[in-house]
mmCIF file of C-alpha atoms in Angstrom:
data_model
loop_
_atom_site.group_PDB
_atom_site.id
_atom_site.type_symbol
_atom_site.label_atom_id
_atom_site.label_comp_id
_atom_site.label_asym_id
_atom_site.label_seq_id
_atom_site.Cartn_x
_atom_site.Cartn_y
_atom_site.Cartn_z
ATOM 1 C CA MET L 13 -22.642 -15.061 -33.215
ATOM 2 C CA SER L 14 -24.295 -12.818 -30.628
ATOM 3 C CA TYR L 15 -23.231 -12.495 -27.036
ATOM 4 C CA GLN L 16 -25.735 -13.630 -24.428
ATOM 5 C CA PRO L 17 -25.012 -12.582 -20.841
ATOM 6 C CA ASP L 18 -24.827 -15.349 -18.270
ATOM 7 C CA PRO L 19 -28.010 -14.987 -16.157
ATOM 8 C CA LEU L 20 -26.193 -16.515 -13.175
ATOM 9 C CA ALA L 21 -23.283 -14.076 -13.304
ATOM 10 C CA GLN L 22 -23.385 -11.398 -10.627
ATOM 11 C CA ALA L 23 -23.535 -7.799 -11.737
ATOM 12 C CA TRP L 24 -20.260 -5.995 -11.230
ATOM 13 C CA ASN L 25 -20.591 -3.272 -8.660
ATOM 14 C CA ASP L 26 -18.279 -1.758 -6.098
ATOM 15 C CA ASP L 27 -19.727 -3.847 -3.261
ATOM 16 C CA ALA L 28 -19.053 -7.088 -5.157
ATOM 17 C CA MET L 29 -15.628 -6.076 -6.445
ATOM 18 C CA PRO L 30 -13.350 -8.992 -5.530
ATOM 19 C CA CYS L 31 -10.154 -7.048 -4.977
ATOM 20 C CA ALA L 32 -8.138 -3.944 -5.623
ATOM 21 C CA VAL L 33 -4.763 -3.767 -7.270
ATOM 22 C CA ILE L 34 -1.733 -2.202 -5.654
ATOM 23 C CA ASP L 35 1.644 -1.856 -7.323
ATOM 24 C CA ILE L 36 3.680 -3.013 -4.349
ATOM 25 C CA GLN L 37 7.027 -2.145 -5.945
ATOM 26 C CA THR L 38 5.923 1.453 -6.488
ATOM 27 C CA GLU L 39 4.541 1.599 -2.959
ATOM 28 C CA LEU L 40 7.780 0.248 -1.486
ATOM 29 C CA ARG L 41 9.758 2.857 -3.437
ATOM 30 C CA PHE L 42 7.481 5.524 -1.929
ATOM 31 C CA TRP L 43 8.112 4.220 1.588
ATOM 32 C CA GLU L 44 11.846 3.896 0.991
ATOM 33 C CA ARG L 45 11.975 7.579 0.038
ATOM 34 C CA THR L 46 9.775 8.721 2.935
ATOM 35 C CA TYR L 47 10.138 6.259 5.827
ATOM 36 C CA ALA L 48 12.664 8.397 7.694
ATOM 37 C CA ARG L 49 10.070 11.227 7.862
ATOM 38 C CA GLN L 50 7.222 9.004 9.053
ATOM 39 C CA ALA L 51 5.979 9.154 12.649
ATOM 40 C CA PHE L 52 6.591 5.392 13.007
ATOM 41 C CA HIS L 53 10.292 5.655 12.088
ATOM 42 C CA ARG L 54 12.877 4.992 14.747
ATOM 43 C CA PRO L 55 16.269 6.621 14.105
ATOM 44 C CA GLY L 56 18.919 4.086 13.210
ATOM 45 C CA THR L 57 16.420 1.603 11.759
ATOM 46 C CA SER L 58 17.028 0.896 8.082
ATOM 47 C CA PHE L 59 14.240 0.597 5.544
ATOM 48 C CA ARG L 60 14.684 -3.168 5.129
ATOM 49 C CA HIS L 61 13.387 -3.689 8.685
ATOM 50 C CA TYR L 62 10.047 -2.146 7.713
ATOM 51 C CA VAL L 63 9.491 -4.091 4.476
ATOM 52 C CA PRO L 64 7.882 -7.272 5.916
ATOM 53 C CA THR L 65 5.467 -5.191 7.993
ATOM 54 C CA LEU L 66 4.634 -2.927 5.046
ATOM 55 C CA LYS L 67 3.900 -5.975 2.876
ATOM 56 C CA PHE L 68 1.746 -7.443 5.638
ATOM 57 C CA ALA L 69 -0.203 -4.167 5.859
ATOM 58 C CA TYR L 70 -0.887 -4.186 2.111
ATOM 59 C CA ASP L 71 -1.936 -7.844 2.181
ATOM 60 C CA ILE L 72 -4.362 -7.221 5.037
ATOM 61 C CA TYR L 73 -5.759 -4.174 3.262
ATOM 62 C CA LEU L 74 -6.380 -6.110 0.055
ATOM 63 C CA LEU L 75 -7.930 -9.051 1.894
ATOM 64 C CA SER L 76 -10.091 -6.950 4.211
ATOM 65 C CA ARG L 77 -10.544 -3.572 2.575
ATOM 66 C CA ARG L 78 -14.293 -3.524 3.157
ATOM 67 C CA CYS L 79 -13.607 -3.529 6.894
ATOM 68 C CA SER L 80 -12.220 -0.683 8.923
ATOM 69 C CA LEU L 81 -8.825 -1.099 10.488
ATOM 70 C CA GLN L 82 -10.493 -0.674 13.896
ATOM 71 C CA GLU L 83 -12.667 -3.746 13.197
ATOM 72 C CA LEU L 84 -9.598 -5.815 12.325
ATOM 73 C CA LEU L 85 -7.275 -4.682 15.127
ATOM 74 C CA PRO L 86 -8.260 -7.339 17.699
ATOM 75 C CA ALA L 87 -7.239 -10.167 15.333
ATOM 76 C CA LEU L 88 -4.207 -8.517 13.757
ATOM 77 C CA PRO L 89 -1.502 -9.264 16.361
ATOM 78 C CA ALA L 90 -2.040 -13.031 15.973
ATOM 79 C CA ARG L 91 -2.252 -12.756 12.177
ATOM 80 C CA TYR L 92 0.931 -10.659 12.135
ATOM 81 C CA GLU L 93 2.771 -13.182 14.288
ATOM 82 C CA ALA L 94 1.657 -16.045 12.035
ATOM 83 C CA ALA L 95 2.453 -14.223 8.786
ATOM 84 C CA VAL L 96 5.766 -12.529 9.546
ATOM 85 C CA GLY L 97 8.751 -14.539 10.707
ATOM 86 C CA ARG L 98 10.151 -13.934 14.183
ATOM 87 C CA GLY L 99 13.358 -12.291 12.958
ATOM 88 C CA ALA L 100 11.481 -10.025 10.541
ATOM 89 C CA ARG L 101 8.723 -8.866 12.924
ATOM 90 C CA LEU L 102 8.640 -5.507 14.607
ATOM 91 C CA GLU L 103 7.221 -5.314 18.114
ATOM 92 C CA TRP L 104 3.439 -5.042 17.836
ATOM 93 C CA SER L 105 3.092 -1.421 19.019
ATOM 94 C CA TRP L 106 5.578 -0.364 16.353
ATOM 95 C CA ALA L 107 4.098 -2.654 13.658
ATOM 96 C CA SER L 108 0.573 -1.394 14.335
ATOM 97 C CA ALA L 109 1.767 2.180 13.745
ATOM 98 C CA VAL L 110 3.213 1.136 10.367
ATOM 99 C CA ILE L 111 -0.006 -0.691 9.443
ATOM 100 C CA ALA L 112 -2.146 2.292 10.449
ATOM 101 C CA ARG L 113 -0.050 4.633 8.291
ATOM 102 C CA VAL L 114 -0.363 2.307 5.267
ATOM 103 C CA TRP L 115 -4.152 2.205 5.681
ATOM 104 C CA GLU L 116 -4.234 5.961 6.123
ATOM 105 C CA ARG L 117 -2.295 6.365 2.878
ATOM 106 C CA LEU L 118 -4.532 3.948 0.962
ATOM 107 C CA ASN L 119 -7.727 5.571 2.185
ATOM 108 C CA ALA L 120 -6.617 9.184 1.791
ATOM 109 C CA PRO L 121 -7.580 11.412 -1.095
ATOM 110 C CA LEU L 122 -4.804 11.323 -3.673
ATOM 111 C CA GLU L 123 -3.872 14.943 -3.005
ATOM 112 C CA GLU L 124 -2.751 14.235 0.568
ATOM 113 C CA ASP L 125 0.334 12.135 -0.214
ATOM 114 C CA PRO L 126 3.255 13.110 -2.402
ATOM 115 C CA PRO L 127 2.994 11.841 -5.976
ATOM 116 C CA LEU L 128 4.318 8.352 -6.638
ATOM 117 C CA PHE L 129 6.261 9.520 -9.666
ATOM 118 C CA GLU L 130 8.357 12.566 -10.329
ATOM 119 C CA PRO L 131 6.522 15.056 -12.547
ATOM 120 C CA ILE L 132 7.625 15.027 -16.165
ATOM 121 C CA THR L 133 9.497 18.139 -17.149
ATOM 122 C CA VAL L 134 8.723 19.273 -20.644
ATOM 123 C CA THR L 135 11.467 21.102 -22.430
ATOM 124 C CA ALA L 136 11.369 22.879 -25.739
ATOM 125 C CA LEU L 137 12.238 20.526 -28.581
ATOM 126 C CA ASP L 138 14.273 21.451 -31.599
ATOM 127 C CA GLU L 139 12.164 20.374 -34.553
ATOM 128 C CA ARG L 140 15.290 19.358 -36.439
ATOM 129 C CA ALA L 141 16.158 16.857 -33.708
ATOM 130 C CA VAL L 142 12.758 15.174 -34.064
ATOM 131 C CA LEU L 143 12.921 14.963 -37.840
#
């Protein structure tokens, strides 16, 4: 049986790519380790207060990643208010700083942010231990 391509199927290219994938758990671990050093951090504010806004920022990025953040900014305060519960929301000026930093991280060359994982340290192995 030979494979015949569907003539109606769109060619896969970067412009037609439906979405990107982000490992949100890994990203949240990154932010938990670094939030206190971020420009948006307010002393005395625990990481859990940032989580709903961080998740919102990732959702918006995935849904609108073909747009610039500047294009989206006029509509974001209302979307943020609708998406994040009153008790979990940061004030908008603070939330927008968090969102901007997430977008900056996602759009930056990989070399600009610390690695997501600790580098693996290779040690000399005793061949007898392997056998």
